[in-house]
mmCIF file of C-alpha atoms in Angstrom:
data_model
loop_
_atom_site.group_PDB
_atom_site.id
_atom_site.type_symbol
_atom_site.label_atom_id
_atom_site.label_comp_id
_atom_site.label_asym_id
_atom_site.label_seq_id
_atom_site.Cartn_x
_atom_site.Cartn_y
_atom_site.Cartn_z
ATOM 1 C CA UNK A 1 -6.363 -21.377 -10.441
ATOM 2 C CA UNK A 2 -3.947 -21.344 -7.867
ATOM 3 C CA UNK A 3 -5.231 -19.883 -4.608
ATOM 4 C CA UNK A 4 -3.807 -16.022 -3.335
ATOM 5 C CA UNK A 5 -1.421 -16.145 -0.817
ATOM 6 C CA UNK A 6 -2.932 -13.213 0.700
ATOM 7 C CA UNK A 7 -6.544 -11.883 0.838
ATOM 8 C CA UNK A 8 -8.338 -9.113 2.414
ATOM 9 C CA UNK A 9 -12.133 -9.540 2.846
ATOM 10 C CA UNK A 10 -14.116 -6.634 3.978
ATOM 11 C CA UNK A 11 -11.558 -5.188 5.920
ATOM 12 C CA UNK A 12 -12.988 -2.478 8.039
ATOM 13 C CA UNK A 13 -10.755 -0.433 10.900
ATOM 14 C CA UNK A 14 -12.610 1.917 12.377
ATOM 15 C CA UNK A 15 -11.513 4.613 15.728
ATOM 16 C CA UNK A 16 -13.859 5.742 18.346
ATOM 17 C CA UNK A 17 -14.108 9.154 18.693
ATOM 18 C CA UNK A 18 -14.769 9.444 22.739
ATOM 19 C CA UNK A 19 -16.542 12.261 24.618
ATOM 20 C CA UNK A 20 -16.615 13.332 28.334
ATOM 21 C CA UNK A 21 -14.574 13.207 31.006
ATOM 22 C CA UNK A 22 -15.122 10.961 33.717
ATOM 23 C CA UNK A 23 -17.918 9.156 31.560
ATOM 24 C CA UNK A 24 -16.694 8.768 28.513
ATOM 25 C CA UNK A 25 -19.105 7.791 25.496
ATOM 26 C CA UNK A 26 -18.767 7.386 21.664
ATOM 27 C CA UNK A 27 -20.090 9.790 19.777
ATOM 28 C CA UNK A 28 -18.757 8.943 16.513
ATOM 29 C CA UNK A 29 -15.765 7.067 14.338
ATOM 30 C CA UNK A 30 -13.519 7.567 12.344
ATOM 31 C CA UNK A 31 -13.697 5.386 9.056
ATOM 32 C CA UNK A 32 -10.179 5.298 8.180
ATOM 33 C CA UNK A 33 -10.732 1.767 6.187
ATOM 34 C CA UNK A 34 -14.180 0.651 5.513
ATOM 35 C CA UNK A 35 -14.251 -2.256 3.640
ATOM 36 C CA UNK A 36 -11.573 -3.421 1.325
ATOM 37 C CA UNK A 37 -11.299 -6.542 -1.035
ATOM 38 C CA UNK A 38 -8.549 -7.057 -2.521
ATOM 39 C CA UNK A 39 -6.063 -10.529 -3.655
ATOM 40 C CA UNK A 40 -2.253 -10.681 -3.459
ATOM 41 C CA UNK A 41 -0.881 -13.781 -5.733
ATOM 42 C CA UNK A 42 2.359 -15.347 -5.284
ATOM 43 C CA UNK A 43 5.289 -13.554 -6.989
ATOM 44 C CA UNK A 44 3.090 -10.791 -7.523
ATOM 45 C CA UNK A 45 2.763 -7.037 -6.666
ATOM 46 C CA UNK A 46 -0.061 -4.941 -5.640
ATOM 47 C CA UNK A 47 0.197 -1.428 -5.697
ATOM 48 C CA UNK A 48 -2.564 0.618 -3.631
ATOM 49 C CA UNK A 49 -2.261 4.167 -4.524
ATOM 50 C CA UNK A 50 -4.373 7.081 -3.105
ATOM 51 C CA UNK A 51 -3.997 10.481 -1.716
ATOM 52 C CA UNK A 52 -2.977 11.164 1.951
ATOM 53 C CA UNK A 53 -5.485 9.974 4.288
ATOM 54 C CA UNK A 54 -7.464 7.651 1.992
ATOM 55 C CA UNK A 55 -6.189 4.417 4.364
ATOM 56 C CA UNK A 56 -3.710 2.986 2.861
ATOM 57 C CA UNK A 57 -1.272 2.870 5.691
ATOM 58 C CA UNK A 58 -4.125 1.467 7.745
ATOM 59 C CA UNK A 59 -4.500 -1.320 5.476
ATOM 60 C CA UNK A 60 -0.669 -1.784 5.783
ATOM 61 C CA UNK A 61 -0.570 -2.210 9.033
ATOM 62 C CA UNK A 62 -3.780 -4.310 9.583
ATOM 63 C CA UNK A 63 -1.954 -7.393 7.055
ATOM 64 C CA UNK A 64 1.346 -6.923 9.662
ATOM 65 C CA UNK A 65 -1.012 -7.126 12.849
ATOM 66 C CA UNK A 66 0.358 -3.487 14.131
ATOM 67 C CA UNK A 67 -3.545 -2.646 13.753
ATOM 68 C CA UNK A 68 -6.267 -5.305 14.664
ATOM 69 C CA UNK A 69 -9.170 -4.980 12.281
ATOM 70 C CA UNK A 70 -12.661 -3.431 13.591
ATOM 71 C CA UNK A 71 -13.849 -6.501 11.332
ATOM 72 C CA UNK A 72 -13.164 -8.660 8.179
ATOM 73 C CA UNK A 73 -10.665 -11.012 7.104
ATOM 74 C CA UNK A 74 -7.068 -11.581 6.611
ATOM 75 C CA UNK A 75 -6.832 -14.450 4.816
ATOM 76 C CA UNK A 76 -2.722 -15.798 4.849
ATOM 77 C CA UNK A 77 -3.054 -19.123 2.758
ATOM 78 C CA UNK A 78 -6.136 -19.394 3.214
ATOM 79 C CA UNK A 79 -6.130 -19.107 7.023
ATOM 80 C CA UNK A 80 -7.268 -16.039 8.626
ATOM 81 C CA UNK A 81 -4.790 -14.359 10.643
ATOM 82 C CA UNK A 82 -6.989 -11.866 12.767
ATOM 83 C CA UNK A 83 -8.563 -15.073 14.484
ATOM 84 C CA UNK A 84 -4.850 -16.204 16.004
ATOM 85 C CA UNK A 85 -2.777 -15.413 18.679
ATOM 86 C CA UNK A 86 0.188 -16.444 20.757
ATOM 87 C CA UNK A 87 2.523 -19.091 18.467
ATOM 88 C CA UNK A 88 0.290 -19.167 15.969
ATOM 89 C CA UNK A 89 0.359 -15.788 15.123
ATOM 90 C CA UNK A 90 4.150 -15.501 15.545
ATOM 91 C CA UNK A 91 4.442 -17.708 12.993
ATOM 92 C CA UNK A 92 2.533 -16.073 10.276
ATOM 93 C CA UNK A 93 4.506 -12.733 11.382
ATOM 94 C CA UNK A 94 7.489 -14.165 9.918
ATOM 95 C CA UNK A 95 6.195 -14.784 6.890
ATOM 96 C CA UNK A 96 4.583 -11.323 6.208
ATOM 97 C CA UNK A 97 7.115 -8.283 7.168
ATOM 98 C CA UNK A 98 7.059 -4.744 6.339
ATOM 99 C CA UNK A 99 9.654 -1.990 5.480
ATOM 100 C CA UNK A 100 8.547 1.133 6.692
ATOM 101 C CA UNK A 101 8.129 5.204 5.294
ATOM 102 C CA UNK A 102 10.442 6.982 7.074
ATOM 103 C CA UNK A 103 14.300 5.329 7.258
ATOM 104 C CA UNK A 104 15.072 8.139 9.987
ATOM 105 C CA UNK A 105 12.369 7.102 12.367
ATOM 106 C CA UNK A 106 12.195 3.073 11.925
ATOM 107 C CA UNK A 107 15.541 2.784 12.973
ATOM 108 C CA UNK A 108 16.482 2.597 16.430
ATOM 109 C CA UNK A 109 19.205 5.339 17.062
ATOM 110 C CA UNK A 110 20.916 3.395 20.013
ATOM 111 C CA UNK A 111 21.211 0.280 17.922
ATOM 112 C CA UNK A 112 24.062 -0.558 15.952
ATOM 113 C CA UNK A 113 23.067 -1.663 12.364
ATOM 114 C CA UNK A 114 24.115 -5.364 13.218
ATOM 115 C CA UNK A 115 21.910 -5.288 16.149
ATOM 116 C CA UNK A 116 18.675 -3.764 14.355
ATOM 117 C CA UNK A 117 19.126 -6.131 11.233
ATOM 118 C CA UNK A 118 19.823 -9.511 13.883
ATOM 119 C CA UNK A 119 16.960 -8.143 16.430
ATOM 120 C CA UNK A 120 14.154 -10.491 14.498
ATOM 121 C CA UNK A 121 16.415 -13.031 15.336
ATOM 122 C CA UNK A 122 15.561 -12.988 19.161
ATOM 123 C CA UNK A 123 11.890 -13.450 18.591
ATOM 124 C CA UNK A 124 12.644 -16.278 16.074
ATOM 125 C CA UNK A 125 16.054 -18.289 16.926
ATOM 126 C CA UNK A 126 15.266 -20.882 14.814
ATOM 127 C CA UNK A 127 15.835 -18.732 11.664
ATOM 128 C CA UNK A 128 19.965 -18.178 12.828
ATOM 129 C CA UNK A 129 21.617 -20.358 15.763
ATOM 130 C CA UNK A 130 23.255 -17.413 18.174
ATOM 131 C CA UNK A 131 26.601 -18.198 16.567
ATOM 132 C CA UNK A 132 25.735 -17.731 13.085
ATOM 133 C CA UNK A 133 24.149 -14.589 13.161
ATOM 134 C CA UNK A 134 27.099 -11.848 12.617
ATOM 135 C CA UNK A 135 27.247 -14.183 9.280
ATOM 136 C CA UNK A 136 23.755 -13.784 8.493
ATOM 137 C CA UNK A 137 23.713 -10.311 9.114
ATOM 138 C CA UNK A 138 26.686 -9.287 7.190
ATOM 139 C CA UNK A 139 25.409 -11.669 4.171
ATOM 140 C CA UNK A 140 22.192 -9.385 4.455
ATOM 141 C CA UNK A 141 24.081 -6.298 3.861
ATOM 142 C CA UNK A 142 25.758 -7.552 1.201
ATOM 143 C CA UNK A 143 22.741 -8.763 -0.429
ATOM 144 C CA UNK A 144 21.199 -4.789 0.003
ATOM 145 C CA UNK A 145 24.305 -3.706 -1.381
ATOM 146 C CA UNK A 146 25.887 -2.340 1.717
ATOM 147 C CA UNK A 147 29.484 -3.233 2.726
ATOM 148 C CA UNK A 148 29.194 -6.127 5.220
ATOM 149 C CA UNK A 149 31.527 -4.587 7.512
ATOM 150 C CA UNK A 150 29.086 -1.292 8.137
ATOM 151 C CA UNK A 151 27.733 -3.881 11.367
ATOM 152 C CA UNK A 152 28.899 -2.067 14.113
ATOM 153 C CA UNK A 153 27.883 1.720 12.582
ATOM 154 C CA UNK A 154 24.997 3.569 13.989
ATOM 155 C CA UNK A 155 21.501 5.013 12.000
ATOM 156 C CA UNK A 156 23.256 8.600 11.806
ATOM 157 C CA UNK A 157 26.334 7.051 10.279
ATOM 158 C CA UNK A 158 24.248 6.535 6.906
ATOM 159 C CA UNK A 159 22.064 8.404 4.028
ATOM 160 C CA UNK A 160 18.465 8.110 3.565
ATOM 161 C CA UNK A 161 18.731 5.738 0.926
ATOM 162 C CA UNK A 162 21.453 3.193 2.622
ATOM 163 C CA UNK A 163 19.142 3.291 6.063
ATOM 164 C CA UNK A 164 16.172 2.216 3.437
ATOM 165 C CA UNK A 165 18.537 -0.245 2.825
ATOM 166 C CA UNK A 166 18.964 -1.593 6.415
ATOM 167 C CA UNK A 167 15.213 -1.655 6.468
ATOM 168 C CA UNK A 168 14.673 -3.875 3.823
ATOM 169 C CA UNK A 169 17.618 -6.119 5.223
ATOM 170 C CA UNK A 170 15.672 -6.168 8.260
ATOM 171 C CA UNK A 171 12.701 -7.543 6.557
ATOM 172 C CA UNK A 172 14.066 -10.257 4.621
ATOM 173 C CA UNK A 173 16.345 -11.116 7.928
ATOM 174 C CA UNK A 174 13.590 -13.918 8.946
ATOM 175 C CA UNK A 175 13.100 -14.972 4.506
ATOM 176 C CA UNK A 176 9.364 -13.851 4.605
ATOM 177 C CA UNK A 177 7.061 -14.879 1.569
ATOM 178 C CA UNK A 178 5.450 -11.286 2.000
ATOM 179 C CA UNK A 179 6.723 -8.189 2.099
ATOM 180 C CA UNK A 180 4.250 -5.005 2.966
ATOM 181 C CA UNK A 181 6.029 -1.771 1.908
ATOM 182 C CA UNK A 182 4.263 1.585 3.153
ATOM 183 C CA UNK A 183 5.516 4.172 1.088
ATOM 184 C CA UNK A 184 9.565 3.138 0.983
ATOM 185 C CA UNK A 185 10.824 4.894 -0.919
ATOM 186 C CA UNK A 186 8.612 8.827 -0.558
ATOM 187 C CA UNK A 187 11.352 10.004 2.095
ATOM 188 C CA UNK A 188 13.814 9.521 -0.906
ATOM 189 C CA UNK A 189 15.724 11.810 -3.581
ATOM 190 C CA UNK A 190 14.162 11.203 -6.974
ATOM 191 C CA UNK A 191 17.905 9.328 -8.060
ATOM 192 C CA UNK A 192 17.698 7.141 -5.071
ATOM 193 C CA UNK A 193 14.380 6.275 -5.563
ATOM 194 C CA UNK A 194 15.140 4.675 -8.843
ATOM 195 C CA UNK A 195 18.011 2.821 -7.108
ATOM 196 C CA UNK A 196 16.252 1.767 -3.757
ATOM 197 C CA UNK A 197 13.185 0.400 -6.805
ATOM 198 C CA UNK A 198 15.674 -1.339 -8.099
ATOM 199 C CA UNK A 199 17.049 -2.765 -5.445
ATOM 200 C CA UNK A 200 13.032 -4.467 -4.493
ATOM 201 C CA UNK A 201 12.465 -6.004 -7.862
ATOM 202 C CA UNK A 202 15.828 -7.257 -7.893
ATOM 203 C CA UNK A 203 15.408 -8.892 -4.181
ATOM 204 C CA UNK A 204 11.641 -10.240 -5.527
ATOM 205 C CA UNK A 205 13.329 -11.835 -7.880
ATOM 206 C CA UNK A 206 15.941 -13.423 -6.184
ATOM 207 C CA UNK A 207 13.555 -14.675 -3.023
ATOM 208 C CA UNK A 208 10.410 -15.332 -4.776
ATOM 209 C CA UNK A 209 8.685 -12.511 -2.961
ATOM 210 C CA UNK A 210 5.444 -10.604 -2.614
ATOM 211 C CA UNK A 211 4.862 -7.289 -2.385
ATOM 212 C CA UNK A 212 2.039 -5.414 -1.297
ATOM 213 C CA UNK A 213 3.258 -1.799 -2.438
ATOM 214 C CA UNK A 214 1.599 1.038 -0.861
ATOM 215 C CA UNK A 215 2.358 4.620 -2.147
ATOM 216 C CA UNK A 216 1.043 7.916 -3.758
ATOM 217 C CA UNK A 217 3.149 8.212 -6.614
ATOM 218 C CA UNK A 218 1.870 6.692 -9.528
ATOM 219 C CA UNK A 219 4.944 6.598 -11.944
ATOM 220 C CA UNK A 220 6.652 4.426 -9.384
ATOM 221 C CA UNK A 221 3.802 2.258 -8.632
ATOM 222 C CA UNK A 222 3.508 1.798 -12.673
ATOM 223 C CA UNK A 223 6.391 0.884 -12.701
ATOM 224 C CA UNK A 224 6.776 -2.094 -10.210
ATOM 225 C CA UNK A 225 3.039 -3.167 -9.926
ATOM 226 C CA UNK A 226 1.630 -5.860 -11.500
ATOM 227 C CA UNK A 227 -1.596 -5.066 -10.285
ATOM 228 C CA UNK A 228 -3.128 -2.235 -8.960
ATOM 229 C CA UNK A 229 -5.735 -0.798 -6.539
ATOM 230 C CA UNK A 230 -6.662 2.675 -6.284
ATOM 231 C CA UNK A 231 -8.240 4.017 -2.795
ATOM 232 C CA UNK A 232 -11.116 6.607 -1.633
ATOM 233 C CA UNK A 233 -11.898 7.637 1.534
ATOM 234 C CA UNK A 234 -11.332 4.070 2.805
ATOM 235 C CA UNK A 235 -12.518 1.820 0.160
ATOM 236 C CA UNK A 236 -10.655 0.481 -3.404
ATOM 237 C CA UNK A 237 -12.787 2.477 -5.974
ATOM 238 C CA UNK A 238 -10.718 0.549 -8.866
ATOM 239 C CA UNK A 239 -8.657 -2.234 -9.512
ATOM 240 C CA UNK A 240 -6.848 -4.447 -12.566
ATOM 241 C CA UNK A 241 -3.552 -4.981 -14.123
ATOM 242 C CA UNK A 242 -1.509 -1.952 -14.584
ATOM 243 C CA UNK A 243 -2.308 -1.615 -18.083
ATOM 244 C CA UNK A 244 -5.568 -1.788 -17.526
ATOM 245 C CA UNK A 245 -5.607 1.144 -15.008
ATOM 246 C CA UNK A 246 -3.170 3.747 -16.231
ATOM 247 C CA UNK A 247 -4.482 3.346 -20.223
ATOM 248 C CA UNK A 248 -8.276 2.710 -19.425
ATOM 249 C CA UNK A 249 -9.154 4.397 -16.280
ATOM 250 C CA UNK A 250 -12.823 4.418 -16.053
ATOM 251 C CA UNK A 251 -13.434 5.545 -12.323
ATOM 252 C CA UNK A 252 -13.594 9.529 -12.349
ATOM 253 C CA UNK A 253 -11.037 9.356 -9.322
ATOM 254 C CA UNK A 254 -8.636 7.281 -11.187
ATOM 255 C CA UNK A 255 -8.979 9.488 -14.499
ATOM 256 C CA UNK A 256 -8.193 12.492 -11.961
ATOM 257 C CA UNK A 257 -5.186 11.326 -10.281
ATOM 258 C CA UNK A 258 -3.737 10.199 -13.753
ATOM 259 C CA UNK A 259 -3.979 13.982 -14.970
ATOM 260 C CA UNK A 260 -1.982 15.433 -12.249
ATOM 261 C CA UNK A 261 0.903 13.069 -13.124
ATOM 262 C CA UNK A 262 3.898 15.184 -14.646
ATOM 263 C CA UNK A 263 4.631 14.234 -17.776
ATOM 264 C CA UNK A 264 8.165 15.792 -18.975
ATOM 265 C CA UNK A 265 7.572 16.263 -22.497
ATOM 266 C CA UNK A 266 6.161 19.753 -22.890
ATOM 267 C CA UNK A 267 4.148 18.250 -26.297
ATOM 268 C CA UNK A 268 2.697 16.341 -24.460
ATOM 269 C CA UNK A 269 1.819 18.258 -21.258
ATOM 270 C CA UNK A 270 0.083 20.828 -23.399
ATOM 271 C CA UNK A 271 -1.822 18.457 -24.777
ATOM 272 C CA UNK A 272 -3.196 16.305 -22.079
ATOM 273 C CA UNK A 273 -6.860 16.934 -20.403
ATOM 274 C CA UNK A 274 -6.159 18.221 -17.139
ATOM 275 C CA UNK A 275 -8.524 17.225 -14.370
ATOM 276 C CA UNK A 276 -9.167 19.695 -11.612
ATOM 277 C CA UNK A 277 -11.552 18.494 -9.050
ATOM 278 C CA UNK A 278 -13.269 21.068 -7.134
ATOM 279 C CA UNK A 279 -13.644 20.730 -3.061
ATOM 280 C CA UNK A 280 -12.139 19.121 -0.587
ATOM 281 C CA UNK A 281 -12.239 15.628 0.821
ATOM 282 C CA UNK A 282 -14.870 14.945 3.099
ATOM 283 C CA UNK A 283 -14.120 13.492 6.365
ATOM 284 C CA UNK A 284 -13.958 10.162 7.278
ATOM 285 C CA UNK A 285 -16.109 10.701 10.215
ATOM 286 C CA UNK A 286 -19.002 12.094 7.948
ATOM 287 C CA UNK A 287 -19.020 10.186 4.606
ATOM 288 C CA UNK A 288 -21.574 10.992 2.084
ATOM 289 C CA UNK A 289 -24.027 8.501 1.049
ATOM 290 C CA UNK A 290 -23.953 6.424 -1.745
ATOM 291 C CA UNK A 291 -20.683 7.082 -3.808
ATOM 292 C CA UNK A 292 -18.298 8.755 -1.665
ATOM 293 C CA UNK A 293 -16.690 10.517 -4.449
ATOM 294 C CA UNK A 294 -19.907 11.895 -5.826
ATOM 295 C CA UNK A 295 -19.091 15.250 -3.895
ATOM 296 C CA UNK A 296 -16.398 15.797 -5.842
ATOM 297 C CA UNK A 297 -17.157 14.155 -9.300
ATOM 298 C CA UNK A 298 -18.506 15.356 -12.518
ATOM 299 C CA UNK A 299 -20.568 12.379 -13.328
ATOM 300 C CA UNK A 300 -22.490 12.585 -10.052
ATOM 301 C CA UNK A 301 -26.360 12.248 -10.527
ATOM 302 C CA UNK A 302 -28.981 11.430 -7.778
ATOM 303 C CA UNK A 303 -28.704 7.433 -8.351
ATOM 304 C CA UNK A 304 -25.004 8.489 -6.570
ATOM 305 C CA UNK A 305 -26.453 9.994 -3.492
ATOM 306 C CA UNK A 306 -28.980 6.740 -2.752
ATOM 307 C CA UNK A 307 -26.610 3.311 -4.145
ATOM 308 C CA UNK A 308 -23.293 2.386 -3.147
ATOM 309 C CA UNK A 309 -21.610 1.255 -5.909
ATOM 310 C CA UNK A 310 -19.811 -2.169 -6.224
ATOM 311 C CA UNK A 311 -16.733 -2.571 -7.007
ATOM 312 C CA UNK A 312 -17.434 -4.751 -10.095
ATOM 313 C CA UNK A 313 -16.855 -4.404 -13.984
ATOM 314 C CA UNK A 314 -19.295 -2.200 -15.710
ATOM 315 C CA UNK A 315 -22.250 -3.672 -17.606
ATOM 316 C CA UNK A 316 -21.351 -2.125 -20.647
ATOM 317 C CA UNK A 317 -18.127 -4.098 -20.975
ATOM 318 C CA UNK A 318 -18.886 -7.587 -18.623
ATOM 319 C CA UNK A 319 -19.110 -9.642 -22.344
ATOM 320 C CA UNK A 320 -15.890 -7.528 -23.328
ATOM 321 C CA UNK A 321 -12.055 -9.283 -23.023
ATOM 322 C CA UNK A 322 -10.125 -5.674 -23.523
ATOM 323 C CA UNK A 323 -8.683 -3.286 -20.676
ATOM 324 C CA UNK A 324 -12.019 -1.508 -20.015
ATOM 325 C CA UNK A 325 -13.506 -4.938 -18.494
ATOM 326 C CA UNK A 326 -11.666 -4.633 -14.994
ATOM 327 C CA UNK A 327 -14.028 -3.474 -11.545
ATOM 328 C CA UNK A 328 -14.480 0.158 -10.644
ATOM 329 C CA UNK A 329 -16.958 1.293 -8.540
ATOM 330 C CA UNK A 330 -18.819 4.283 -10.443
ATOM 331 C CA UNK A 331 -22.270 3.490 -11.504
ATOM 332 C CA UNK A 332 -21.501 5.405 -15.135
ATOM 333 C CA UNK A 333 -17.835 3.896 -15.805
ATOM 334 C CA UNK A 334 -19.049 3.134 -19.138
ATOM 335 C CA UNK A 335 -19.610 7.046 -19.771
ATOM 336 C CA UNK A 336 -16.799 8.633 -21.326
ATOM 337 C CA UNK A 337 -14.880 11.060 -19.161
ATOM 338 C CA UNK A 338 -15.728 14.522 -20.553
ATOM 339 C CA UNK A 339 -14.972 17.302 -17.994
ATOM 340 C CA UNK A 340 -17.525 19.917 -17.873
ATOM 341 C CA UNK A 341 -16.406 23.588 -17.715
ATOM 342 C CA UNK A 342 -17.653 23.603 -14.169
ATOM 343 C CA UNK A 343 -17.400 21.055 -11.980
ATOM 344 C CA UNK A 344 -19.407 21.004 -8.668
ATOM 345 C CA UNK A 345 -18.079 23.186 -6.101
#
């Protein structure tokens, strides 16, 4: 079996929370990631879905190096990036890029578009000779389907969807292997969605890429995963093939999310369990012990307050070959998920 090009191994980030004034001590931290596995294959996609504030954008920007890890590995081929610096780490920067959220903020507003697409080019000159990179640029519009003489426009001069454009042409200006997207496309009309989605399998395609695909919407992520992660407070409570997760969910948390997904036939909708879970999210500065969704979750017994579950596949169906036989990290995955009339408050 070939091995990933990218791995996370125990990745943990966690922020100090500081007290005092001229003597400042820690008092606390917040657990924003707190340890994720998790493999990226070549070619491949990984989507990481999760509600707002589970960590995903952490984990984002820990695989670019905006965020060194508290601890863990980044494994990039095998080497682990978190341990370099200087050259070194320049180098495996160019192969892993990211296109941000928000196309009105990642943009510089004083640059014109040539200048923010050919600005990687100044860190890495090797990529495009000083004389060839007008050329380069404009062929980078092109390829993003923007007209090649838009170089000398400004941010402002553009839509939401054709600056989401620029981004990506900004990340494949240095031809990474790896391309971490946070969200790309949420900032987006539902219609340009679709196109700027089509646009990224089209480009992986065409460049051999990889994607590591981070959002909240689970149609879209269905529909350009290959594989799929699902985060909690932190940590990946599930994970498989995309089949495997949106037809056999068997973490409660996973099962939830899936109900709240709109489904436009009104057959259908009327039909469907609906999963409501009850409270809020706890804080990442205080998480509950043993299952951190067990707060929240119908299943929830006192084995959940004492063992942290692993993220491995269930007993029941470890001798099985179907969808059900991918890791989750509920100690009664193997139950079937009946909702109670009352859920815990």
């Amino acid at each position: 079996m070939a091995e990933p090009i990218l791995e996370a191994r125990r990745l943990v980030k966690h922020y100090p929370l500081m007290r005092g004034v001229l003597f400042k001590k820690q008092v606390g931290a917040v657990k924003a990631v707190d340890g994720v596995d998790f493999t990226l294959d070549r070619g491949e996609t990984l989507g990481i879905v999760g509600e707002s504030g589970c960590g995903k954008s952490t984990v984002a920007r820990m695989l670019v190096n905006l965020e060194r890890p508290t601890s863990g590995a980044i494994l990039y081929k095998g080497e682990d990036v978190t341990r370099l610096s200087g050259r070194a780490l320049r180098a495996v920067r160019r192969n892993i890029q990211m296109v941000f959220q928000d196309p009105y903020t990642s943009l510089n507003p004083r640059m014109t578009v040539g200048d923010i697409i050919g600005e990687p080019f100044d860190i890495h000159p090797e990529v495009a000779p000083k004389g060839d990179r007008r050329r380069r640029v404009q062929e980078l519009l092109d390829v993003v389907g923007l007209n090649p003489e838009y170089v000398n426009r400004y941010p402002h001069q553009f839509s939401g969807g054709q600056r989401q454009r620029i981004g990506i042409a900004r990340g494949l200006a240095l031809r990474p292997e790896i391309i971490v997207a946070d969200e790309p496309v949420s900032a987006l009309d539902v219609s340009v969605q679709a196109q700027v989605i089509n646009l990224m399998e089209r480009l992986q395609n065409e460049f051999d890429l990889s994607y590591v695909f981070i959002a909240h919407d689970l149609s879209i992520v269905r529909h350009i995963s290959d594989r799929v992660g699902v985060m909690y407070l932190g940590r990946i409570v599930e994970t498989g093939r995309d089949a495997e997760i949106y037809d056999h969910p068997t973490h409660p948390y996973t099962q939830a999310l899936l109900s709240a997904v709109p489904v436009p036939d009104p057959e259908a909708r009327e039909h469907r369990e609906r999963i409501i879970l009850h409270g809020d999210v706890p804080s990442p500065t205080n998480i509950p012990s043993g299952c951190r969704f067990r707060t929240r979750c119908w299943k929830a017994r006192e084995r959940c307050a004492l063992e942290v579950p692993a993220l491995a596949v269930p007993e029941a169906f470890r001798r099985a070959t179907g969808p059900a036989a991918h890791p989750s990290a509920c100690h009664f995955a193997e139950e079937k998920h009946v909702v109670p009339s009352e859920q815990p408050e």
